[in-house]
CSV table of C-alpha atoms in Angstrom, one decimal:
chain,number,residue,atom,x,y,z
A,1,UNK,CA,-11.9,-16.5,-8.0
A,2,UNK,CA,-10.2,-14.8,-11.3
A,3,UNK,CA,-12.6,-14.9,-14.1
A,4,UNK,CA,-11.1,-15.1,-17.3
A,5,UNK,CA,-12.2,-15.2,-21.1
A,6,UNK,CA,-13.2,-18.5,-22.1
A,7,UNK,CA,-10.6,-18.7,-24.6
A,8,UNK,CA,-7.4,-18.2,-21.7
A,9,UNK,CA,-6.0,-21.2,-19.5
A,10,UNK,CA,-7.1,-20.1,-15.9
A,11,UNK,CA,-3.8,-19.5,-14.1
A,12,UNK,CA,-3.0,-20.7,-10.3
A,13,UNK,CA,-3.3,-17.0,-8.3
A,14,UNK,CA,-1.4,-15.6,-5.8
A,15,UNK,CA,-3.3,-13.8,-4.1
A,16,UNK,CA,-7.3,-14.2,-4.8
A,17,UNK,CA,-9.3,-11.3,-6.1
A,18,UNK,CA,-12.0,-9.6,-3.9
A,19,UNK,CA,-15.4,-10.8,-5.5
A,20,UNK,CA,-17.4,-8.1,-2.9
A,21,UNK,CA,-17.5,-5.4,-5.2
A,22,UNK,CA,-18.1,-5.4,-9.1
A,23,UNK,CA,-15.1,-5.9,-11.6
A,24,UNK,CA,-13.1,-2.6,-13.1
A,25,UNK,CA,-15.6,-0.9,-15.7
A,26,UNK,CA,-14.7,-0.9,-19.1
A,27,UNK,CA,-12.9,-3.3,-21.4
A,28,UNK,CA,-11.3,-4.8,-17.8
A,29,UNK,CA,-15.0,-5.9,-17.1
A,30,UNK,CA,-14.7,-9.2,-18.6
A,31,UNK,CA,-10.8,-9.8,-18.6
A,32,UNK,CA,-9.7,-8.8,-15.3
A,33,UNK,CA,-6.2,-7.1,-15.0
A,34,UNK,CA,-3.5,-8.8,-13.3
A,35,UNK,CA,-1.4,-6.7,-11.7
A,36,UNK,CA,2.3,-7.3,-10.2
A,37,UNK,CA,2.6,-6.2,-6.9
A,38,UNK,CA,6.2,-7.8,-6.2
A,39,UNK,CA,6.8,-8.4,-2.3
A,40,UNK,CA,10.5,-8.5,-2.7
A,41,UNK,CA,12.6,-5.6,-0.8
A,42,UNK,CA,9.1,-4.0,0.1
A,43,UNK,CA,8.8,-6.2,3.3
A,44,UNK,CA,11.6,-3.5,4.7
A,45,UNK,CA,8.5,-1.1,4.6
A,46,UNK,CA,6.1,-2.6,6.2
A,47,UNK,CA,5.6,-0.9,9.1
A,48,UNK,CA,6.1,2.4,7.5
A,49,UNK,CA,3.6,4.8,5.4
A,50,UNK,CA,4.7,3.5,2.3
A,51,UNK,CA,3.7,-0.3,3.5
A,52,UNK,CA,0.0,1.2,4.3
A,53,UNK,CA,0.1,2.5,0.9
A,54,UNK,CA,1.0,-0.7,-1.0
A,55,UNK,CA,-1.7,-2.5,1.7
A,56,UNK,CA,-4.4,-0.3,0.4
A,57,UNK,CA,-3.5,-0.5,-3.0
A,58,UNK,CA,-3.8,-4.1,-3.0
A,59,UNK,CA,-7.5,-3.6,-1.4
A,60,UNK,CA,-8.0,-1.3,-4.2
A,61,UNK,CA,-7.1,-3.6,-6.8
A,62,UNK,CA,-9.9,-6.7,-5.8
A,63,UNK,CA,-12.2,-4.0,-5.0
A,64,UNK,CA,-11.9,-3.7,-8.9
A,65,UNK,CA,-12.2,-7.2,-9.4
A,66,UNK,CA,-8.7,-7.3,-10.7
A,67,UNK,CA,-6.1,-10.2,-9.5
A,68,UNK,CA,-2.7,-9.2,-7.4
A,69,UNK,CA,0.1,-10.9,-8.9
A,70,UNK,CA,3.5,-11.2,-6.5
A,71,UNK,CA,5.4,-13.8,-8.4
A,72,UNK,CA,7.3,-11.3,-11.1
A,73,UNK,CA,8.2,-14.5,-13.3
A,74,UNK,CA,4.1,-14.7,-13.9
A,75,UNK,CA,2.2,-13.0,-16.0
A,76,UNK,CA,1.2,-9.6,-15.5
A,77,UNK,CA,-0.1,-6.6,-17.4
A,78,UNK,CA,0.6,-3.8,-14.9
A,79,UNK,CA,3.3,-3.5,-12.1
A,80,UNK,CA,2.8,-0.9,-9.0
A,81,UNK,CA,6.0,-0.3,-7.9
A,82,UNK,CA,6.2,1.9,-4.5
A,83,UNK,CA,9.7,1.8,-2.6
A,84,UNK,CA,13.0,3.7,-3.4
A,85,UNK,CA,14.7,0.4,-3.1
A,86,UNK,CA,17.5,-1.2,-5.2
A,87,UNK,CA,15.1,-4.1,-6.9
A,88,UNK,CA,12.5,-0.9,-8.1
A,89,UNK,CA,14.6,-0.2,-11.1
A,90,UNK,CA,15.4,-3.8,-11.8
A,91,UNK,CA,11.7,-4.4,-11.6
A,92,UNK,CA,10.6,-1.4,-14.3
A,93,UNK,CA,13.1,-2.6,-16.7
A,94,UNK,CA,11.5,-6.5,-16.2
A,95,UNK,CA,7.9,-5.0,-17.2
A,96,UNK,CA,9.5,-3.1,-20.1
A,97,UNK,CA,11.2,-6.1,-21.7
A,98,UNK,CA,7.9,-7.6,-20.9
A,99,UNK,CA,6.1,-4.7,-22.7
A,100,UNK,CA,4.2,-3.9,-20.0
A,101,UNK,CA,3.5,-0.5,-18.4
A,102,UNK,CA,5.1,0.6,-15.3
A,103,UNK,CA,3.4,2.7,-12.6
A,104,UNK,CA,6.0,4.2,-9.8
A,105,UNK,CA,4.8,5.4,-6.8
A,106,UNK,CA,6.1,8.7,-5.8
A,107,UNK,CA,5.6,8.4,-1.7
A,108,UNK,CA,9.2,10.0,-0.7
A,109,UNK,CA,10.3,13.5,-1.8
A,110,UNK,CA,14.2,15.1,-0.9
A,111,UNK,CA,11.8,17.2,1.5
A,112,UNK,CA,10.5,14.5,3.7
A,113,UNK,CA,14.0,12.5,3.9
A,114,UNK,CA,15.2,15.3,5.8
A,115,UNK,CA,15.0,14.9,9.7
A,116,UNK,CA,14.7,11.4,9.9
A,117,UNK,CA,17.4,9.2,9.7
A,118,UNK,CA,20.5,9.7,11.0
A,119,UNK,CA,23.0,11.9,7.6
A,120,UNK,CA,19.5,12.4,6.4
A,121,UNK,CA,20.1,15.7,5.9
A,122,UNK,CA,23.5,15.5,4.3
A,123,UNK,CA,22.5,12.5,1.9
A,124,UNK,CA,19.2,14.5,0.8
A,125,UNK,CA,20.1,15.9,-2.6
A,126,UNK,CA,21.6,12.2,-3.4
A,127,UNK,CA,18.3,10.8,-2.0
A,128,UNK,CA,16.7,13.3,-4.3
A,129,UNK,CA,19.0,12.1,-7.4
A,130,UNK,CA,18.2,8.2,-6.5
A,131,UNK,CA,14.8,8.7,-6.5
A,132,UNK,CA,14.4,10.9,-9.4
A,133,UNK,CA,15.8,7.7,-11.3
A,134,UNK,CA,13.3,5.8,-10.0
A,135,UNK,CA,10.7,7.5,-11.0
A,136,UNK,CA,11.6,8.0,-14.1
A,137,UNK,CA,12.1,4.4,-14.7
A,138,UNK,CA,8.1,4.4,-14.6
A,139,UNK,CA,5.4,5.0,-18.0
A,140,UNK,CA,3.6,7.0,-15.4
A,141,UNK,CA,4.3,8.4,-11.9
A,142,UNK,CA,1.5,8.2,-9.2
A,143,UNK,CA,1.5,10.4,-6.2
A,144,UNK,CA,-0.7,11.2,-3.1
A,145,UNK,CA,-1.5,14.8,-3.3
A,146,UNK,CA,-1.2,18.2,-5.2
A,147,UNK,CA,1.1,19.7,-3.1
A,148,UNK,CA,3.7,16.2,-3.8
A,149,UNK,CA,2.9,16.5,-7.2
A,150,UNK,CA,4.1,20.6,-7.4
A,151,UNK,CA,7.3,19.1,-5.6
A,152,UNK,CA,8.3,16.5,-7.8
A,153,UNK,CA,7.2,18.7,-10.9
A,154,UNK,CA,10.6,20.9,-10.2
A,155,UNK,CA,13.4,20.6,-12.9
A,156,UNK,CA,15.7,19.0,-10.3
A,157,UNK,CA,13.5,16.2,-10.5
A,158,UNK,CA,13.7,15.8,-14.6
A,159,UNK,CA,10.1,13.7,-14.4
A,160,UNK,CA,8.7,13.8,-18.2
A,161,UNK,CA,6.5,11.1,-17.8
A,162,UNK,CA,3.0,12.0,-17.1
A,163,UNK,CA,2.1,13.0,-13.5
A,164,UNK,CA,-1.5,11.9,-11.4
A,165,UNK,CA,-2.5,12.4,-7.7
A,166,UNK,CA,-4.1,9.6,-6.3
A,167,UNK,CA,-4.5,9.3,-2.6
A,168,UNK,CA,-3.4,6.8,-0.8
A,169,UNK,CA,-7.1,6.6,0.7
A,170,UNK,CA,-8.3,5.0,3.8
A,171,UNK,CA,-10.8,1.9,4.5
A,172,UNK,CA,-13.5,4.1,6.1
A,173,UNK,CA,-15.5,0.9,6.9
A,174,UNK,CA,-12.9,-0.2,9.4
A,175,UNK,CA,-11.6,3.1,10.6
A,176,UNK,CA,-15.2,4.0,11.5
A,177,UNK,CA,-16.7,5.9,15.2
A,178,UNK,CA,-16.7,3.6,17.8
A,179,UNK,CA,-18.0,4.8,21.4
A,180,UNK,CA,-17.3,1.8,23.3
A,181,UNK,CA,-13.8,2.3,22.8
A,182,UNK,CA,-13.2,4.7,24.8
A,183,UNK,CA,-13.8,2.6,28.2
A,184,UNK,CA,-11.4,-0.7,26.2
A,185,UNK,CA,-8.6,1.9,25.8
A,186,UNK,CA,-8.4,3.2,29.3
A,187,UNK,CA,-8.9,-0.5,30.8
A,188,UNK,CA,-6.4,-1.6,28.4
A,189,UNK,CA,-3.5,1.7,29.4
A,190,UNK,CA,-4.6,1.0,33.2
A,191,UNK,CA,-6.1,4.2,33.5
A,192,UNK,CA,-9.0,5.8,35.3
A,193,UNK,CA,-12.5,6.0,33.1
A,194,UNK,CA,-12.8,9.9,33.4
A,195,UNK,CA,-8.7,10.1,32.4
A,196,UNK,CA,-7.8,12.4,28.9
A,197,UNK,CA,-5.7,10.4,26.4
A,198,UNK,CA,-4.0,11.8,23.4
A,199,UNK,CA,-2.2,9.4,21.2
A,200,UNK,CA,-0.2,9.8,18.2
A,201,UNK,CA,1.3,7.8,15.0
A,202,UNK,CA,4.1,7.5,13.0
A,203,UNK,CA,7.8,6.4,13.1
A,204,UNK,CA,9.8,7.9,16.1
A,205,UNK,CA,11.3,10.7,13.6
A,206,UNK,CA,12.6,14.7,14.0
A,207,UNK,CA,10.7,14.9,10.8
A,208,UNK,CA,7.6,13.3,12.7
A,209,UNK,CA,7.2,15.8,15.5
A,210,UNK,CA,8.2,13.4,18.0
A,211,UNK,CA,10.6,15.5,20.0
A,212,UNK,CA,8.4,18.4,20.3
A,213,UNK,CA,5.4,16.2,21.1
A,214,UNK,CA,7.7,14.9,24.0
A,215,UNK,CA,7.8,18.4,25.2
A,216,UNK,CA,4.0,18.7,25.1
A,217,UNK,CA,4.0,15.8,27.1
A,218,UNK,CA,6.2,17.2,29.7
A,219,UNK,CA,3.8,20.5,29.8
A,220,UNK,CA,0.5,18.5,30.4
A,221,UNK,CA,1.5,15.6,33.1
A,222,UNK,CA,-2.5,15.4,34.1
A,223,UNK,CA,-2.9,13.9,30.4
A,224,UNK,CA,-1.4,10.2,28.9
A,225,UNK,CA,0.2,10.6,26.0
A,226,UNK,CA,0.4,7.2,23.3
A,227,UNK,CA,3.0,7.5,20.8
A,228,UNK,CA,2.3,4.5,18.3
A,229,UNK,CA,4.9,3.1,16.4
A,230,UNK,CA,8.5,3.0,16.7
A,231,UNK,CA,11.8,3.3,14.4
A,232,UNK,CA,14.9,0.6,14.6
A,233,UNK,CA,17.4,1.7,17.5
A,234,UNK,CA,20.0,1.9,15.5
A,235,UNK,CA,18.3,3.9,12.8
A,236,UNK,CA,16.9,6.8,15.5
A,237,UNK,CA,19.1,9.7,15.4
A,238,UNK,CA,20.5,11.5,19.1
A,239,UNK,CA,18.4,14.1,18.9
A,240,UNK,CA,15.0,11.4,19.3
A,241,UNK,CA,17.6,9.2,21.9
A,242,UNK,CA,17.7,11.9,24.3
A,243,UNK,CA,13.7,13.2,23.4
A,244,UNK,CA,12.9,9.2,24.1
A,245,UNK,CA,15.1,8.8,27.0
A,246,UNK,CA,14.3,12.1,29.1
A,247,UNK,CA,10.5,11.7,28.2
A,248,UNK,CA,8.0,11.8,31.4
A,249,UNK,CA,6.4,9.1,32.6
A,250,UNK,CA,2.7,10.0,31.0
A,251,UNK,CA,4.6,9.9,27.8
A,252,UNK,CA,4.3,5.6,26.7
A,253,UNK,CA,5.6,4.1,23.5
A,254,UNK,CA,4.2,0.9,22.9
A,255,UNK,CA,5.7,0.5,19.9
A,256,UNK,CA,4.0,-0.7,16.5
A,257,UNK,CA,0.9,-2.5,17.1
A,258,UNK,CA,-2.0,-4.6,15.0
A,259,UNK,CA,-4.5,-2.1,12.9
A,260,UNK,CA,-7.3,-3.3,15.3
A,261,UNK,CA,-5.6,-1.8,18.1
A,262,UNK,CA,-4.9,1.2,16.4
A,263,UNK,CA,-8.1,1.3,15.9
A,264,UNK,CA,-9.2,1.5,19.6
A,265,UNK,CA,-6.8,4.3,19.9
A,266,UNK,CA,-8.3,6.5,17.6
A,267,UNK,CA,-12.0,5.9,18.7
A,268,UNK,CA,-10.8,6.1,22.0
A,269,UNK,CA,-8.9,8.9,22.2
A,270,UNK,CA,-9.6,12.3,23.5
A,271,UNK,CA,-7.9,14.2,20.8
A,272,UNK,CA,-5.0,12.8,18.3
A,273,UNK,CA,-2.1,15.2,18.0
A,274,UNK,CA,-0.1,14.7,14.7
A,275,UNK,CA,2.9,17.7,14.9
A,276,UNK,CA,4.5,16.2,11.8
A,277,UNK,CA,7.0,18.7,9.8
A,278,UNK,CA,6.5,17.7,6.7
A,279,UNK,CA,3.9,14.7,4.2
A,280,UNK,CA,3.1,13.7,0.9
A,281,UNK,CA,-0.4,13.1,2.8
A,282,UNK,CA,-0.4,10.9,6.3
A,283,UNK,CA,-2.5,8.3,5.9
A,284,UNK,CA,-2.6,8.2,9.7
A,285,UNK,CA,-4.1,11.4,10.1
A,286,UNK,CA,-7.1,10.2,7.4
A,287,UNK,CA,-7.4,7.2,9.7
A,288,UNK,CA,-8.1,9.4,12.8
A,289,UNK,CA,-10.8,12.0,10.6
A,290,UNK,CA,-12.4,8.5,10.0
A,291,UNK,CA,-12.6,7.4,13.3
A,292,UNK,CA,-13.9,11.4,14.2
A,293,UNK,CA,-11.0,11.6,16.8
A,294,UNK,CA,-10.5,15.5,17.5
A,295,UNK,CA,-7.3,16.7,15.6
A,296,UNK,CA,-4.6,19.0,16.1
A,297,UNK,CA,-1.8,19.1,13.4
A,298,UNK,CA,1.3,21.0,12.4
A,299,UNK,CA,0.4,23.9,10.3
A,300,UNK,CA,2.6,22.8,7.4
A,301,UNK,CA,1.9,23.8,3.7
A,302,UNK,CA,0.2,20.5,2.5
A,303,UNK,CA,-2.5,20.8,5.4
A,304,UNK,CA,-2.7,24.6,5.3
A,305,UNK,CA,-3.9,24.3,1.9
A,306,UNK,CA,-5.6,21.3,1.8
A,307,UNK,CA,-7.4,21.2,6.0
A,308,UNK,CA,-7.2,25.0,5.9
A,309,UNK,CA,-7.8,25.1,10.2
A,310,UNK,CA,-11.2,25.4,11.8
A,311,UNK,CA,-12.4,23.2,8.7
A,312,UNK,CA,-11.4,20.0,9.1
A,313,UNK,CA,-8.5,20.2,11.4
A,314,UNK,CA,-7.6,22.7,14.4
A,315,UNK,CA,-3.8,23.2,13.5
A,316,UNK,CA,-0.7,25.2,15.1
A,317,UNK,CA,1.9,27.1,13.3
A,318,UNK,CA,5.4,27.7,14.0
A,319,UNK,CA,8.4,26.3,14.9
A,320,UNK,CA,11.5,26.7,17.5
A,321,UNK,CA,11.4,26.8,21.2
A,322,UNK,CA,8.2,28.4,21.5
A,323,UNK,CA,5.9,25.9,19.3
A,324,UNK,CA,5.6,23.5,22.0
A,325,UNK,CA,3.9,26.0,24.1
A,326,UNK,CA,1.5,27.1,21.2
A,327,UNK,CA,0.7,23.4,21.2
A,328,UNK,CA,-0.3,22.9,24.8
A,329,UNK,CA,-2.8,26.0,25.0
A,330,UNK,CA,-4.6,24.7,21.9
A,331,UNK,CA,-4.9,21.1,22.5
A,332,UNK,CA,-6.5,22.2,26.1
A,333,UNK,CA,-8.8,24.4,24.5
A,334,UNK,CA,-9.9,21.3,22.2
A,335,UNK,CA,-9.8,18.6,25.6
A,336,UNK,CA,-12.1,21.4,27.4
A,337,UNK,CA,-14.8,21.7,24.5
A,338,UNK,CA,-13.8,25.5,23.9
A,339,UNK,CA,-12.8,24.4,19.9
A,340,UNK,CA,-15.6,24.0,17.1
A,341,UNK,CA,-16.3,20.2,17.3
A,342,UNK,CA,-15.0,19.1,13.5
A,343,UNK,CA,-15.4,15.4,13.5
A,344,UNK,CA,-18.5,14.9,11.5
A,345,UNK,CA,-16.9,17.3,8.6
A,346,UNK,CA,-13.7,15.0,8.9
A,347,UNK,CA,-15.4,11.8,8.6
A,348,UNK,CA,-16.9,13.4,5.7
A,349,UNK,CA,-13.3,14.5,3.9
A,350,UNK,CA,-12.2,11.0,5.1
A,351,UNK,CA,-15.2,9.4,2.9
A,352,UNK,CA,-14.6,11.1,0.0
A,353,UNK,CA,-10.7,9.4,0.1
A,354,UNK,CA,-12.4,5.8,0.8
A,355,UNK,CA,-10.3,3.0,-0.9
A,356,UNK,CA,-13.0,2.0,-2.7
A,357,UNK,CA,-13.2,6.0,-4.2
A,358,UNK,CA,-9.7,5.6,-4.8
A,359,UNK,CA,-9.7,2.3,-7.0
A,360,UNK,CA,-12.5,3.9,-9.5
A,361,UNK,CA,-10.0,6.5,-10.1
A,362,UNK,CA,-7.0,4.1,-10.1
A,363,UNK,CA,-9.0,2.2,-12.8
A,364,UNK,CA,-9.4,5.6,-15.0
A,365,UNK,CA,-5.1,5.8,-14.5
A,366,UNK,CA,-4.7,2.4,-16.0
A,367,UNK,CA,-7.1,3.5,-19.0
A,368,UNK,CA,-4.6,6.1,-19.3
A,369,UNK,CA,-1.4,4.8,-19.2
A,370,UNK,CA,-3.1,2.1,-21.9
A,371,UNK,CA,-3.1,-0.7,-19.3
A,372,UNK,CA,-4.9,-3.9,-21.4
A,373,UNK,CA,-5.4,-7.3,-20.2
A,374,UNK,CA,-3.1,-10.1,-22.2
A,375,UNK,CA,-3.8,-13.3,-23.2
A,376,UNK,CA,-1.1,-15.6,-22.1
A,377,UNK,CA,2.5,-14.6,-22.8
A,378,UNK,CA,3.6,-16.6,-25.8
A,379,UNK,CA,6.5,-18.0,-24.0
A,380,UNK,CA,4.3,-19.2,-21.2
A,381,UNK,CA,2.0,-20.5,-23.4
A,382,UNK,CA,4.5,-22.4,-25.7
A,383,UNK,CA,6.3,-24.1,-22.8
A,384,UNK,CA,2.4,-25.2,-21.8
A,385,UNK,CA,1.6,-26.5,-25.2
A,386,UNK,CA,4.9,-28.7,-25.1
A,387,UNK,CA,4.2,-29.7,-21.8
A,388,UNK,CA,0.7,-30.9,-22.3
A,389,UNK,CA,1.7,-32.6,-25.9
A,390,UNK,CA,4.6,-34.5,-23.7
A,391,UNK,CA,2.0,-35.7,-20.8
A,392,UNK,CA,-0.4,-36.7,-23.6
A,393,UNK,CA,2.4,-38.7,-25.3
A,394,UNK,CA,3.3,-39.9,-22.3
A,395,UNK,CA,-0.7,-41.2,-21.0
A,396,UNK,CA,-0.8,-43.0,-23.8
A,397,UNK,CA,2.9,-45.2,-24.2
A,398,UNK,CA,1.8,-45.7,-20.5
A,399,UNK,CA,-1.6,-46.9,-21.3
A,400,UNK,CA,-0.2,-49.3,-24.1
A,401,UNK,CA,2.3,-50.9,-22.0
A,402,UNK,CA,-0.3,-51.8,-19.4
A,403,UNK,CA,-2.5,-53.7,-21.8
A,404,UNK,CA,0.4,-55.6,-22.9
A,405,UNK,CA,1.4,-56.7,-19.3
A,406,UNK,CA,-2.2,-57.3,-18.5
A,407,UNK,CA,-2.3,-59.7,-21.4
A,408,UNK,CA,1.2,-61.4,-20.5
A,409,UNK,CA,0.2,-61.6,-16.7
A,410,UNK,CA,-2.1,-65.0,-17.4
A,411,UNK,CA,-5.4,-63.0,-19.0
A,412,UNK,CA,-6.5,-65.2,-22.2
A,413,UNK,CA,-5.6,-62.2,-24.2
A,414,UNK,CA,-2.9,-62.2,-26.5
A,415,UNK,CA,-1.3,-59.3,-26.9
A,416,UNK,CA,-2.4,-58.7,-30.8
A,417,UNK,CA,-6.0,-59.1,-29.3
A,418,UNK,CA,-5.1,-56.5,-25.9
A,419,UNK,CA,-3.9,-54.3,-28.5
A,420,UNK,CA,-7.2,-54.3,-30.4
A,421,UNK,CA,-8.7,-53.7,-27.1
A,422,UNK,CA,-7.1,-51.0,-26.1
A,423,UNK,CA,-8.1,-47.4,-26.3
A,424,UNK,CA,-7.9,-45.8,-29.8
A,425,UNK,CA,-6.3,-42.6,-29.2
A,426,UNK,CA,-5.9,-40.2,-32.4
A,427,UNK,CA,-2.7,-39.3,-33.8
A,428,UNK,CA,-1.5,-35.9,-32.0
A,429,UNK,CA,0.7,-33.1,-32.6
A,430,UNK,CA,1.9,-29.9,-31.5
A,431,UNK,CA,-1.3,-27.7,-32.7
A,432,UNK,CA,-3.7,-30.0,-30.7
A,433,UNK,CA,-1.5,-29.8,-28.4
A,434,UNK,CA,-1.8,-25.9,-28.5
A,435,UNK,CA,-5.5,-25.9,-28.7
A,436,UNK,CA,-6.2,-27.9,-25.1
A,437,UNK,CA,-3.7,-25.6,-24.1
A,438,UNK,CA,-6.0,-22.6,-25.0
A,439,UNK,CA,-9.2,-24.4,-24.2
């Protein structure tokens, strides 16, 4: 339930805050935030990294005892705004004639628009250009890591507004070890019980490693390899239509599937191979840490840095024809045991990015970015107080008529004496009006 100061109208909610944790700390404490999530064009994303984000920032939020506001046309006091769609910058320049701060997520960077779609690579310094507007629009821009901070910090970028890293986190009490899985997955894939699984997830992308992933596959035909997750047909470019449609038949695509079945594939997985060229983070890859599935990723810069390999993660570097090769000898080292076993350090890394780790330095953002809980907009609460003045005008004319036609319908009451009878109601006006508003 939203608590509120006794002092506000309780609003209807949208979406109902999580009571299982204690409110925001702070001012917040006692007046919740609400905070405008809009669903609008952000359904497009759902099956992407950015809709994960947006799902765990809404967790984050009632984890804080705050209230998730979709309805843009209700109050608010904070919007989160996360997709490089058209209705973002219509949506920051709402919460500033509102005089309300604006965060703007920065999950896309001209890097990681490369390789995916297909003109990606020629439309990438417009992408860049669009996306710089966006976040610009924002009083503050939020981003998942260091190394996507040092990216959108360039000049090309022109981002003035203040910067913060914020992961997108993971819900380590769901994505959690679970042995049993192993036996559900190879019953479920129609596979023997002693058989080697690898899976992997993300959008069928060049950018995702999905191509050369294929080519593992094609090197290693004694092991099934799940790719979950899939891209639109018409949005996969040739080079993943001829990957997709020469892969072997231990390569399977099952497409996108629920988060409990995702699940299963982590925990029951031999190893989870993530060749992805280039992240802001990969929340995919915290899932699997959380769920201590053996890892093997792409050497790129933001896991060099961050998983340095051997630590957290066992990781490959290189690129061009001979990378594929690279890949198989170290992902049979880590199926045969001969790699240091690194799950229990990643379920640890994992932990220290749980959502709930995440919100208590969301909270510190909004202190910040001076992010207060309102009282009622005046406009809202003006068209309330008229409201309730007219249905109080109304009860009582109502009220008055029906003792008159009680009288006239053959009681022995005239209608001086029905009048006398009838409820005495105190002359009202606009203020009192006002105050039951408030009360």
């Amino acid at each position: 339930m939203l608590k509120t100061s006794p002092d506000v109208r309780r609003p209807r909610r949208d979406v109902p805050a999580d009571r299982s944790r204690p409110a925001g700390q702070g001012p917040s404490a006692r007046r919740p935030l609400r905070v405008l999530m809009p669903r609008g064009l952000a359904g497009l994303a759902a099956q992407s990294g950015i809709g994960a984000a947006i799902r765990h920032q809404e967790k984050a939020v009632r984890s804080l005892g705050h209230e998730v506001v979709t309805n843009p046309l209700r109050p608010f006091d904070v919007v989160h705004l996360n997709t490089p769609f058209p209705d973002t910058p219509l949506l920051a320049h709402w919460a500033r004639l509102r005089r309300r701060p604006a965060l703007v997520w920065a999950h896309s960077t001209e890097d990681d628009f490369r390789d995916s779609f297909p003109g990606a690579n020629t439309l990438a310094p417009t992408f860049r250009r669009w996306i710089s507007h966006l976040y610009r629009r924002g009083d503050a821009v939020v981003t998942p890591s260091e190394y996507s901070r040092d990216l959108i910090s360039a000049p090309k970028y022109g981002i003035s507004t203040p910067i913060h890293v914020l992961s997108n986190g993971v819900d380590t009490s769901f994505f959690r070890p679970d042995p049993g899985a192993r036996g559900r997955l190879r019953e479920q894939l129609g596979l023997d019980a002693d058989a080697k699984v690898v899976v992997s997830v993300g959008m069928q992308l060049v950018r995702k490693g999905i191509v050369d992933w294929v080519e593992v596959a094609r090197a290693m035909p004694e092991v099934t390899f799940v790719w979950y997750g899939r891209t639109d047909e018409r949005m996969l470019t040739a080079e993943v239509r001829r990957a997709l449609a020469a892969a072997p038949a231990n390569a399977r695509f099952p497409g996108y599937v629920t988060a409990v079945e995702l699940r299963e594939a982590y925990c029951g997985a031999d190893a989870f191979c993530f060749l992805t060229k280039e992240e802001t983070e990969g929340i995919v890859l915290w899932e699997a840490l959380a769920c201590e599935t053996p890892t093997l990723i792409r050497a790129i810069p933001i896991y060099r840095d961050r998983m340095p390999d051997g630590v957290l993660t066992h990781q490959v570097a290189g690129e061009g024809p001979g990378f594929a090769a690279d890949v198989v000898t170290r992902l049979t080292a880590l199926l045969d045991g001969e790699l240091t076993d690194l799950t229990a350090t990643g379920r640890r890394a994992a932990e220290e990015v749980d959502i709930h780790r995440v919100a208590q330095k969301l909270q510190e953002i909004y202190r910040l970015t001076g992010v207060q809980p309102h009282g009622r907009d005046t406009a809202f609460h003006d068209a309330e107080a008229r409201s309730t003045e007219t249905r109080s005008t109304g009860s009582r004319n109502a009220e008055s008529d029906g003792a008159r036609s009680r009288g006239a319908e053959g009681s022995e009451l005239t209608d001086g004496a029905a009048d006398a009878t009838a409820p005495v109601l105190p002359r009202r006006g606009a203020a009192d009006a006002r105050l039951d508003a408030a009360r």
